[in-house]
Amino acid sequence: AQKVTQAQTEISVVEKEDVTLDCVYETRDTTYYLFWYKQPPSGELVFLIRRNSFDEQNEISGRYSWNFQKSTSSFNFTITASQVVDSAVYFCALLKLGTSYGKLTFGQGTILTVHP
Amino acid sequence: ETGVTQSPTHLIKTRGQQVTLRCSSQSGHNTVSWYQQALGQGPQFIFQYYREEENGRGNFPPRFSGLQFPNYSSELNVNALELDDSALYLCASSHSLAGRETQYFGPGTRLLVL
């Protein structure tokens, strides 16, 4: 069985602070994808990034960066110089490869509030 | 904007009724997945449709059923509504089977069962 744990239920920061959202996953599979999605108050899940299990290279995209460590089964997400518009619920998700269908397993989400 | 649309945006039903939710996939996408998101929780996979056939299902009872049409749009039907069915229902479309491609989500339908 697969499981995704986001231990931080809520994080509150002041604008311009850096913030890291933690994600730990469990799977017996050797090949899989990991995702981060953002859910603003409107409800739509917005895709941020996808990483496959073969590639542990960290990635930076503007103010966002991701740290994937297979040895610790973690896929953490950092926002540098946070802004009020970053306020949302952030979900980490796992997708198993090799099956006939694509089922995303989500964590419980982390509510990020950025204060001005 | 992902190009995935859902209707209606909000819905109120009473226990025991039936409901139909609709989803139009992003252009070029042939796979549609449905998720249920209870308040304060992460989305839970209901099922996935590919070329008008259900090809994967999560841990949901048979009263949750669906359809996919030749234009790849989809419906989610829930019979005999229960109070616990109150949730945000999200539809996601992707380019191919087995989910190797990223799933892009619509804005969701908020269902309240009284």
PDB file of C-alpha atoms in Angstrom:
ATOM      1  CA  ALA A   1       0.000   0.000   0.000  1.00  0.00           C
ATOM      2  CA  GLN A   2       1.093   3.527  -0.646  1.00  0.00           C
ATOM      3  CA  LYS A   3       0.970   6.382   1.819  1.00  0.00           C
ATOM      4  CA  VAL A   4       1.859  10.060   1.807  1.00  0.00           C
ATOM      5  CA  THR A   5       2.362  11.970   5.043  1.00  0.00           C
ATOM      6  CA  GLN A   6       2.431  15.731   5.391  1.00  0.00           C
ATOM      7  CA  ALA A   7       3.110  16.178   9.081  1.00  0.00           C
ATOM      8  CA  GLN A   8       2.646  19.947   9.061  1.00  0.00           C
ATOM      9  CA  THR A   9      -1.072  20.663   9.226  1.00  0.00           C
ATOM     10  CA  GLU A  10      -0.726  24.444   9.200  1.00  0.00           C
ATOM     11  CA  ILE A  11       2.158  26.864   8.705  1.00  0.00           C
ATOM     12  CA  SER A  12       1.973  30.608   9.205  1.00  0.00           C
ATOM     13  CA  VAL A  13       4.723  32.958   8.021  1.00  0.00           C
ATOM     14  CA  VAL A  14       5.231  36.629   7.363  1.00  0.00           C
ATOM     15  CA  GLU A  15       5.772  37.809   3.826  1.00  0.00           C
ATOM     16  CA  LYS A  16       9.345  37.431   2.524  1.00  0.00           C
ATOM     17  CA  GLU A  17      10.133  34.566   4.877  1.00  0.00           C
ATOM     18  CA  ASP A  18      11.291  31.274   3.391  1.00  0.00           C
ATOM     19  CA  VAL A  19       9.093  28.272   4.147  1.00  0.00           C
ATOM     20  CA  THR A  20       9.579  24.527   3.641  1.00  0.00           C
ATOM     21  CA  LEU A  21       6.699  22.074   3.340  1.00  0.00           C
ATOM     22  CA  ASP A  22       7.570  18.497   4.254  1.00  0.00           C
ATOM     23  CA  CYS A  23       6.402  15.359   2.479  1.00  0.00           C
ATOM     24  CA  VAL A  24       7.273  11.781   3.370  1.00  0.00           C
ATOM     25  CA  TYR A  25       5.998   8.838   1.354  1.00  0.00           C
ATOM     26  CA  GLU A  26       5.801   5.073   1.654  1.00  0.00           C
ATOM     27  CA  THR A  27       5.773   2.663  -1.255  1.00  0.00           C
ATOM     28  CA  ARG A  28       7.158  -0.765  -2.060  1.00  0.00           C
ATOM     29  CA  ASP A  29       7.533   0.166  -5.700  1.00  0.00           C
ATOM     30  CA  THR A  30      10.828   1.139  -7.247  1.00  0.00           C
ATOM     31  CA  THR A  31       9.264   3.248  -9.976  1.00  0.00           C
ATOM     32  CA  TYR A  32       6.808   5.990  -9.199  1.00  0.00           C
ATOM     33  CA  TYR A  33       6.074   9.663  -9.651  1.00  0.00           C
ATOM     34  CA  LEU A  34       5.803  12.341  -6.988  1.00  0.00           C
ATOM     35  CA  PHE A  35       3.779  15.518  -7.357  1.00  0.00           C
ATOM     36  CA  TRP A  36       3.036  18.783  -5.626  1.00  0.00           C
ATOM     37  CA  TYR A  37      -0.294  20.539  -6.152  1.00  0.00           C
ATOM     38  CA  LYS A  38      -1.528  23.885  -4.808  1.00  0.00           C
ATOM     39  CA  GLN A  39      -5.184  24.402  -3.857  1.00  0.00           C
ATOM     40  CA  PRO A  40      -6.234  28.047  -3.449  1.00  0.00           C
ATOM     41  CA  PRO A  41      -9.574  28.905  -1.800  1.00  0.00           C
ATOM     42  CA  SER A  42     -11.327  28.535  -5.169  1.00  0.00           C
ATOM     43  CA  GLY A  43     -10.807  24.772  -4.841  1.00  0.00           C
ATOM     44  CA  GLU A  44      -9.019  23.916  -8.074  1.00  0.00           C
ATOM     45  CA  LEU A  45      -5.884  21.832  -7.684  1.00  0.00           C
ATOM     46  CA  VAL A  46      -3.045  23.528  -9.534  1.00  0.00           C
ATOM     47  CA  PHE A  47      -0.180  21.340 -10.711  1.00  0.00           C
ATOM     48  CA  LEU A  48       3.259  22.554  -9.598  1.00  0.00           C
ATOM     49  CA  ILE A  49       5.789  19.798 -10.268  1.00  0.00           C
ATOM     50  CA  ARG A  50       6.267  16.120 -11.126  1.00  0.00           C
ATOM     51  CA  ARG A  51       9.369  14.070 -10.373  1.00  0.00           C
ATOM     52  CA  ASN A  52      10.040  10.446 -11.217  1.00  0.00           C
ATOM     53  CA  SER A  53      11.766   8.042  -8.883  1.00  0.00           C
ATOM     54  CA  PHE A  54      14.784   7.685 -11.189  1.00  0.00           C
ATOM     55  CA  ASP A  55      15.731  11.304 -10.927  1.00  0.00           C
ATOM     56  CA  GLU A  56      16.847  12.671  -7.580  1.00  0.00           C
ATOM     57  CA  GLN A  57      18.110  15.906  -9.009  1.00  0.00           C
ATOM     58  CA  ASN A  58      16.744  18.863  -7.109  1.00  0.00           C
ATOM     59  CA  GLU A  59      14.824  21.471  -9.034  1.00  0.00           C
ATOM     60  CA  ILE A  60      14.396  25.216  -8.818  1.00  0.00           C
ATOM     61  CA  SER A  61      11.692  27.181 -10.579  1.00  0.00           C
ATOM     62  CA  GLY A  62      11.644  30.848  -9.694  1.00  0.00           C
ATOM     63  CA  ARG A  63      10.874  31.120  -5.969  1.00  0.00           C
ATOM     64  CA  TYR A  64      10.020  27.413  -5.758  1.00  0.00           C
ATOM     65  CA  SER A  65      12.467  24.584  -5.162  1.00  0.00           C
ATOM     66  CA  TRP A  66      12.095  20.887  -4.495  1.00  0.00           C
ATOM     67  CA  ASN A  67      14.385  18.493  -2.642  1.00  0.00           C
ATOM     68  CA  PHE A  68      13.849  14.817  -3.480  1.00  0.00           C
ATOM     69  CA  GLN A  69      15.730  12.291  -1.346  1.00  0.00           C
ATOM     70  CA  LYS A  70      14.983   8.670  -2.060  1.00  0.00           C
ATOM     71  CA  SER A  71      17.072   7.478   0.897  1.00  0.00           C
ATOM     72  CA  THR A  72      14.703   9.196   3.327  1.00  0.00           C
ATOM     73  CA  SER A  73      11.569   8.893   1.130  1.00  0.00           C
ATOM     74  CA  SER A  74      11.089  12.631   1.243  1.00  0.00           C
ATOM     75  CA  PHE A  75      10.073  15.199  -1.328  1.00  0.00           C
ATOM     76  CA  ASN A  76      10.146  18.602   0.330  1.00  0.00           C
ATOM     77  CA  PHE A  77       9.022  21.891  -1.183  1.00  0.00           C
ATOM     78  CA  THR A  78      10.531  25.280  -0.369  1.00  0.00           C
ATOM     79  CA  ILE A  79       9.118  28.694  -1.195  1.00  0.00           C
ATOM     80  CA  THR A  80      11.705  31.456  -1.037  1.00  0.00           C
ATOM     81  CA  ALA A  81      10.649  34.995  -0.153  1.00  0.00           C
ATOM     82  CA  SER A  82       7.018  34.005   0.366  1.00  0.00           C
ATOM     83  CA  GLN A  83       4.198  36.242  -0.834  1.00  0.00           C
ATOM     84  CA  VAL A  84       0.585  36.642   0.258  1.00  0.00           C
ATOM     85  CA  VAL A  85      -0.515  35.004  -3.020  1.00  0.00           C
ATOM     86  CA  ASP A  86       1.261  31.811  -1.914  1.00  0.00           C
ATOM     87  CA  SER A  87      -1.414  31.321   0.745  1.00  0.00           C
ATOM     88  CA  ALA A  88      -3.155  28.035  -0.102  1.00  0.00           C
ATOM     89  CA  VAL A  89      -3.327  24.368   0.791  1.00  0.00           C
ATOM     90  CA  TYR A  90      -0.436  22.383  -0.642  1.00  0.00           C
ATOM     91  CA  PHE A  91      -0.695  18.683  -1.394  1.00  0.00           C
ATOM     92  CA  CYS A  92       2.009  16.140  -2.030  1.00  0.00           C
ATOM     93  CA  ALA A  93       0.936  13.092  -4.045  1.00  0.00           C
ATOM     94  CA  LEU A  94       2.333   9.743  -5.192  1.00  0.00           C
ATOM     95  CA  LEU A  95       1.512   7.849  -8.366  1.00  0.00           C
ATOM     96  CA  LYS A  96       2.395   4.208  -8.849  1.00  0.00           C
ATOM     97  CA  LEU A  97       3.667   3.209 -12.258  1.00  0.00           C
ATOM     98  CA  GLY A  98       3.167  -0.083 -13.970  1.00  0.00           C
ATOM     99  CA  THR A  99      -0.567  -0.418 -13.389  1.00  0.00           C
ATOM    100  CA  SER A 100      -3.336  -0.048 -15.908  1.00  0.00           C
ATOM    101  CA  TYR A 101      -4.576   3.182 -14.415  1.00  0.00           C
ATOM    102  CA  GLY A 102      -3.210   6.270 -12.737  1.00  0.00           C
ATOM    103  CA  LYS A 103      -4.356   6.680  -9.154  1.00  0.00           C
ATOM    104  CA  LEU A 104      -2.897   9.598  -7.230  1.00  0.00           C
ATOM    105  CA  THR A 105      -2.455   9.035  -3.496  1.00  0.00           C
ATOM    106  CA  PHE A 106      -2.521  12.381  -1.701  1.00  0.00           C
ATOM    107  CA  GLY A 107      -1.291  13.533   1.671  1.00  0.00           C
ATOM    108  CA  GLN A 108      -3.571  15.391   4.061  1.00  0.00           C
ATOM    109  CA  GLY A 109      -2.306  18.750   2.879  1.00  0.00           C
ATOM    110  CA  THR A 110      -0.520  21.657   4.559  1.00  0.00           C
ATOM    111  CA  ILE A 111      -2.352  24.954   4.977  1.00  0.00           C
ATOM    112  CA  LEU A 112       0.077  27.794   4.313  1.00  0.00           C
ATOM    113  CA  THR A 113      -0.860  31.296   5.399  1.00  0.00           C
ATOM    114  CA  VAL A 114       1.413  34.171   4.427  1.00  0.00           C
ATOM    115  CA  HIS A 115       0.727  37.368   6.341  1.00  0.00           C
ATOM    116  CA  PRO A 116       1.578  40.789   4.909  1.00  0.00           C
TER     117      PRO A 116
ATOM    118  CA  GLU B   1      -6.439  27.630 -16.250  1.00  0.00           C
ATOM    119  CA  THR B   2      -6.277  23.942 -17.137  1.00  0.00           C
ATOM    120  CA  GLY B   3      -9.160  23.810 -19.572  1.00  0.00           C
ATOM    121  CA  VAL B   4     -10.943  21.231 -17.425  1.00  0.00           C
ATOM    122  CA  THR B   5     -14.463  22.373 -16.598  1.00  0.00           C
ATOM    123  CA  GLN B   6     -17.000  20.996 -14.167  1.00  0.00           C
ATOM    124  CA  SER B   7     -20.687  21.619 -13.573  1.00  0.00           C
ATOM    125  CA  PRO B   8     -22.454  22.531 -11.486  1.00  0.00           C
ATOM    126  CA  THR B   9     -20.183  24.464  -9.150  1.00  0.00           C
ATOM    127  CA  HIS B  10     -22.388  23.922  -6.116  1.00  0.00           C
ATOM    128  CA  LEU B  11     -25.209  21.520  -5.361  1.00  0.00           C
ATOM    129  CA  ILE B  12     -27.487  20.824  -2.405  1.00  0.00           C
ATOM    130  CA  LYS B  13     -29.300  17.496  -2.160  1.00  0.00           C
ATOM    131  CA  THR B  14     -31.125  15.564   0.527  1.00  0.00           C
ATOM    132  CA  ARG B  15     -30.268  12.130   1.806  1.00  0.00           C
ATOM    133  CA  GLY B  16     -31.479   9.337  -0.467  1.00  0.00           C
ATOM    134  CA  GLN B  17     -31.511  11.436  -3.634  1.00  0.00           C
ATOM    135  CA  GLN B  18     -29.380  10.891  -6.705  1.00  0.00           C
ATOM    136  CA  VAL B  19     -26.909  13.334  -8.244  1.00  0.00           C
ATOM    137  CA  THR B  20     -25.034  13.683 -11.537  1.00  0.00           C
ATOM    138  CA  LEU B  21     -21.852  15.726 -11.829  1.00  0.00           C
ATOM    139  CA  ARG B  22     -20.269  16.621 -15.153  1.00  0.00           C
ATOM    140  CA  CYS B  23     -16.742  17.151 -16.381  1.00  0.00           C
ATOM    141  CA  SER B  24     -15.250  18.285 -19.681  1.00  0.00           C
ATOM    142  CA  SER B  25     -11.662  17.257 -20.182  1.00  0.00           C
ATOM    143  CA  GLN B  26      -8.839  19.383 -21.521  1.00  0.00           C
ATOM    144  CA  SER B  27      -8.515  19.338 -25.284  1.00  0.00           C
ATOM    145  CA  GLY B  28      -6.471  16.341 -26.420  1.00  0.00           C
ATOM    146  CA  HIS B  29      -6.918  14.431 -23.171  1.00  0.00           C
ATOM    147  CA  ASN B  30      -8.604  11.017 -23.348  1.00  0.00           C
ATOM    148  CA  THR B  31      -8.481   9.958 -19.698  1.00  0.00           C
ATOM    149  CA  VAL B  32     -10.674  11.295 -16.898  1.00  0.00           C
ATOM    150  CA  SER B  33     -10.286  10.579 -13.186  1.00  0.00           C
ATOM    151  CA  TRP B  34     -12.673  11.482 -10.367  1.00  0.00           C
ATOM    152  CA  TYR B  35     -11.683  12.270  -6.790  1.00  0.00           C
ATOM    153  CA  GLN B  36     -13.661  13.006  -3.631  1.00  0.00           C
ATOM    154  CA  GLN B  37     -12.236  15.540  -1.191  1.00  0.00           C
ATOM    155  CA  ALA B  38     -13.865  15.726   2.221  1.00  0.00           C
ATOM    156  CA  LEU B  39     -13.384  18.894   4.242  1.00  0.00           C
ATOM    157  CA  GLY B  40      -9.843  19.146   5.602  1.00  0.00           C
ATOM    158  CA  GLN B  41      -8.665  16.015   3.793  1.00  0.00           C
ATOM    159  CA  GLY B  42      -6.679  15.168   0.706  1.00  0.00           C
ATOM    160  CA  PRO B  43      -8.533  13.989  -2.407  1.00  0.00           C
ATOM    161  CA  GLN B  44      -9.435  10.292  -2.579  1.00  0.00           C
ATOM    162  CA  PHE B  45      -9.475   8.440  -5.905  1.00  0.00           C
ATOM    163  CA  ILE B  46     -12.942   7.257  -6.977  1.00  0.00           C
ATOM    164  CA  PHE B  47     -12.342   5.875 -10.475  1.00  0.00           C
ATOM    165  CA  GLN B  48     -10.774   6.541 -13.857  1.00  0.00           C
ATOM    166  CA  TYR B  49     -12.218   6.322 -17.362  1.00  0.00           C
ATOM    167  CA  TYR B  50     -10.330   5.712 -20.564  1.00  0.00           C
ATOM    168  CA  ARG B  51     -11.997   5.429 -23.968  1.00  0.00           C
ATOM    169  CA  GLU B  52     -15.453   5.180 -22.401  1.00  0.00           C
ATOM    170  CA  GLU B  53     -14.511   2.295 -20.097  1.00  0.00           C
ATOM    171  CA  GLU B  54     -13.875   2.291 -16.357  1.00  0.00           C
ATOM    172  CA  ASN B  55     -10.314   1.032 -16.042  1.00  0.00           C
ATOM    173  CA  GLY B  56      -9.568   1.576 -12.365  1.00  0.00           C
ATOM    174  CA  ARG B  57     -11.526   2.100  -9.165  1.00  0.00           C
ATOM    175  CA  GLY B  58     -10.781   3.167  -5.620  1.00  0.00           C
ATOM    176  CA  ASN B  59     -12.463   2.058  -2.416  1.00  0.00           C
ATOM    177  CA  PHE B  60     -15.947   3.420  -3.172  1.00  0.00           C
ATOM    178  CA  PRO B  61     -19.262   1.502  -3.190  1.00  0.00           C
ATOM    179  CA  PRO B  62     -21.147   0.651  -6.403  1.00  0.00           C
ATOM    180  CA  ARG B  63     -23.599   3.511  -5.871  1.00  0.00           C
ATOM    181  CA  PHE B  64     -20.781   5.667  -7.222  1.00  0.00           C
ATOM    182  CA  SER B  65     -20.815   5.133 -10.978  1.00  0.00           C
ATOM    183  CA  GLY B  66     -19.663   6.983 -14.032  1.00  0.00           C
ATOM    184  CA  LEU B  67     -19.702   7.386 -17.760  1.00  0.00           C
ATOM    185  CA  GLN B  68     -17.323   8.683 -20.365  1.00  0.00           C
ATOM    186  CA  PHE B  69     -18.574   9.908 -23.709  1.00  0.00           C
ATOM    187  CA  PRO B  70     -16.967   9.760 -27.175  1.00  0.00           C
ATOM    188  CA  ASN B  71     -15.781  13.360 -26.776  1.00  0.00           C
ATOM    189  CA  TYR B  72     -14.039  12.225 -23.533  1.00  0.00           C
ATOM    190  CA  SER B  73     -16.280  14.262 -21.254  1.00  0.00           C
ATOM    191  CA  SER B  74     -17.486  12.368 -18.218  1.00  0.00           C
ATOM    192  CA  GLU B  75     -20.220  12.081 -15.626  1.00  0.00           C
ATOM    193  CA  LEU B  76     -20.118  10.954 -12.018  1.00  0.00           C
ATOM    194  CA  ASN B  77     -23.380   9.575 -10.654  1.00  0.00           C
ATOM    195  CA  VAL B  78     -24.059   8.962  -6.987  1.00  0.00           C
ATOM    196  CA  ASN B  79     -27.214   7.116  -5.945  1.00  0.00           C
ATOM    197  CA  ALA B  80     -28.842   6.946  -2.523  1.00  0.00           C
ATOM    198  CA  LEU B  81     -26.932   9.931  -1.207  1.00  0.00           C
ATOM    199  CA  GLU B  82     -25.637   9.798   2.339  1.00  0.00           C
ATOM    200  CA  LEU B  83     -24.599  12.666   4.597  1.00  0.00           C
ATOM    201  CA  ASP B  84     -20.950  11.572   4.304  1.00  0.00           C
ATOM    202  CA  ASP B  85     -21.091  12.140   0.553  1.00  0.00           C
ATOM    203  CA  SER B  86     -20.881  15.873   1.260  1.00  0.00           C
ATOM    204  CA  ALA B  87     -17.554  16.859  -0.273  1.00  0.00           C
ATOM    205  CA  LEU B  88     -15.748  18.598  -3.106  1.00  0.00           C
ATOM    206  CA  TYR B  89     -15.743  16.373  -6.190  1.00  0.00           C
ATOM    207  CA  LEU B  90     -12.786  16.915  -8.460  1.00  0.00           C
ATOM    208  CA  CYS B  91     -12.350  15.778 -12.004  1.00  0.00           C
ATOM    209  CA  ALA B  92      -8.904  15.471 -13.599  1.00  0.00           C
ATOM    210  CA  SER B  93      -7.953  14.826 -17.183  1.00  0.00           C
ATOM    211  CA  SER B  94      -4.724  13.460 -18.595  1.00  0.00           C
ATOM    212  CA  HIS B  95      -3.244  12.631 -21.931  1.00  0.00           C
ATOM    213  CA  SER B  96      -2.901   8.878 -21.642  1.00  0.00           C
ATOM    214  CA  LEU B  97      -3.729   5.692 -19.863  1.00  0.00           C
ATOM    215  CA  ALA B  98      -1.891   4.572 -16.707  1.00  0.00           C
ATOM    216  CA  GLY B  99      -1.372   8.112 -15.593  1.00  0.00           C
ATOM    217  CA  ARG B 100       2.129   8.523 -16.875  1.00  0.00           C
ATOM    218  CA  GLU B 101       1.079  11.994 -17.844  1.00  0.00           C
ATOM    219  CA  THR B 102       0.196  14.662 -15.325  1.00  0.00           C
ATOM    220  CA  GLN B 103      -3.420  14.896 -14.223  1.00  0.00           C
ATOM    221  CA  TYR B 104      -4.900  18.384 -14.555  1.00  0.00           C
ATOM    222  CA  PHE B 105      -7.803  19.238 -12.314  1.00  0.00           C
ATOM    223  CA  GLY B 106     -10.993  21.196 -12.770  1.00  0.00           C
ATOM    224  CA  PRO B 107     -12.454  23.629 -10.216  1.00  0.00           C
ATOM    225  CA  GLY B 108     -14.631  20.970  -8.597  1.00  0.00           C
ATOM    226  CA  THR B 109     -18.276  20.617  -7.612  1.00  0.00           C
ATOM    227  CA  ARG B 110     -19.168  21.230  -3.979  1.00  0.00           C
ATOM    228  CA  LEU B 111     -21.923  18.834  -2.935  1.00  0.00           C
ATOM    229  CA  LEU B 112     -23.841  19.266   0.295  1.00  0.00           C
ATOM    230  CA  VAL B 113     -26.147  16.465   1.411  1.00  0.00           C
ATOM    231  CA  LEU B 114     -28.724  17.414   4.037  1.00  0.00           C
TER     232      LEU B 114
END
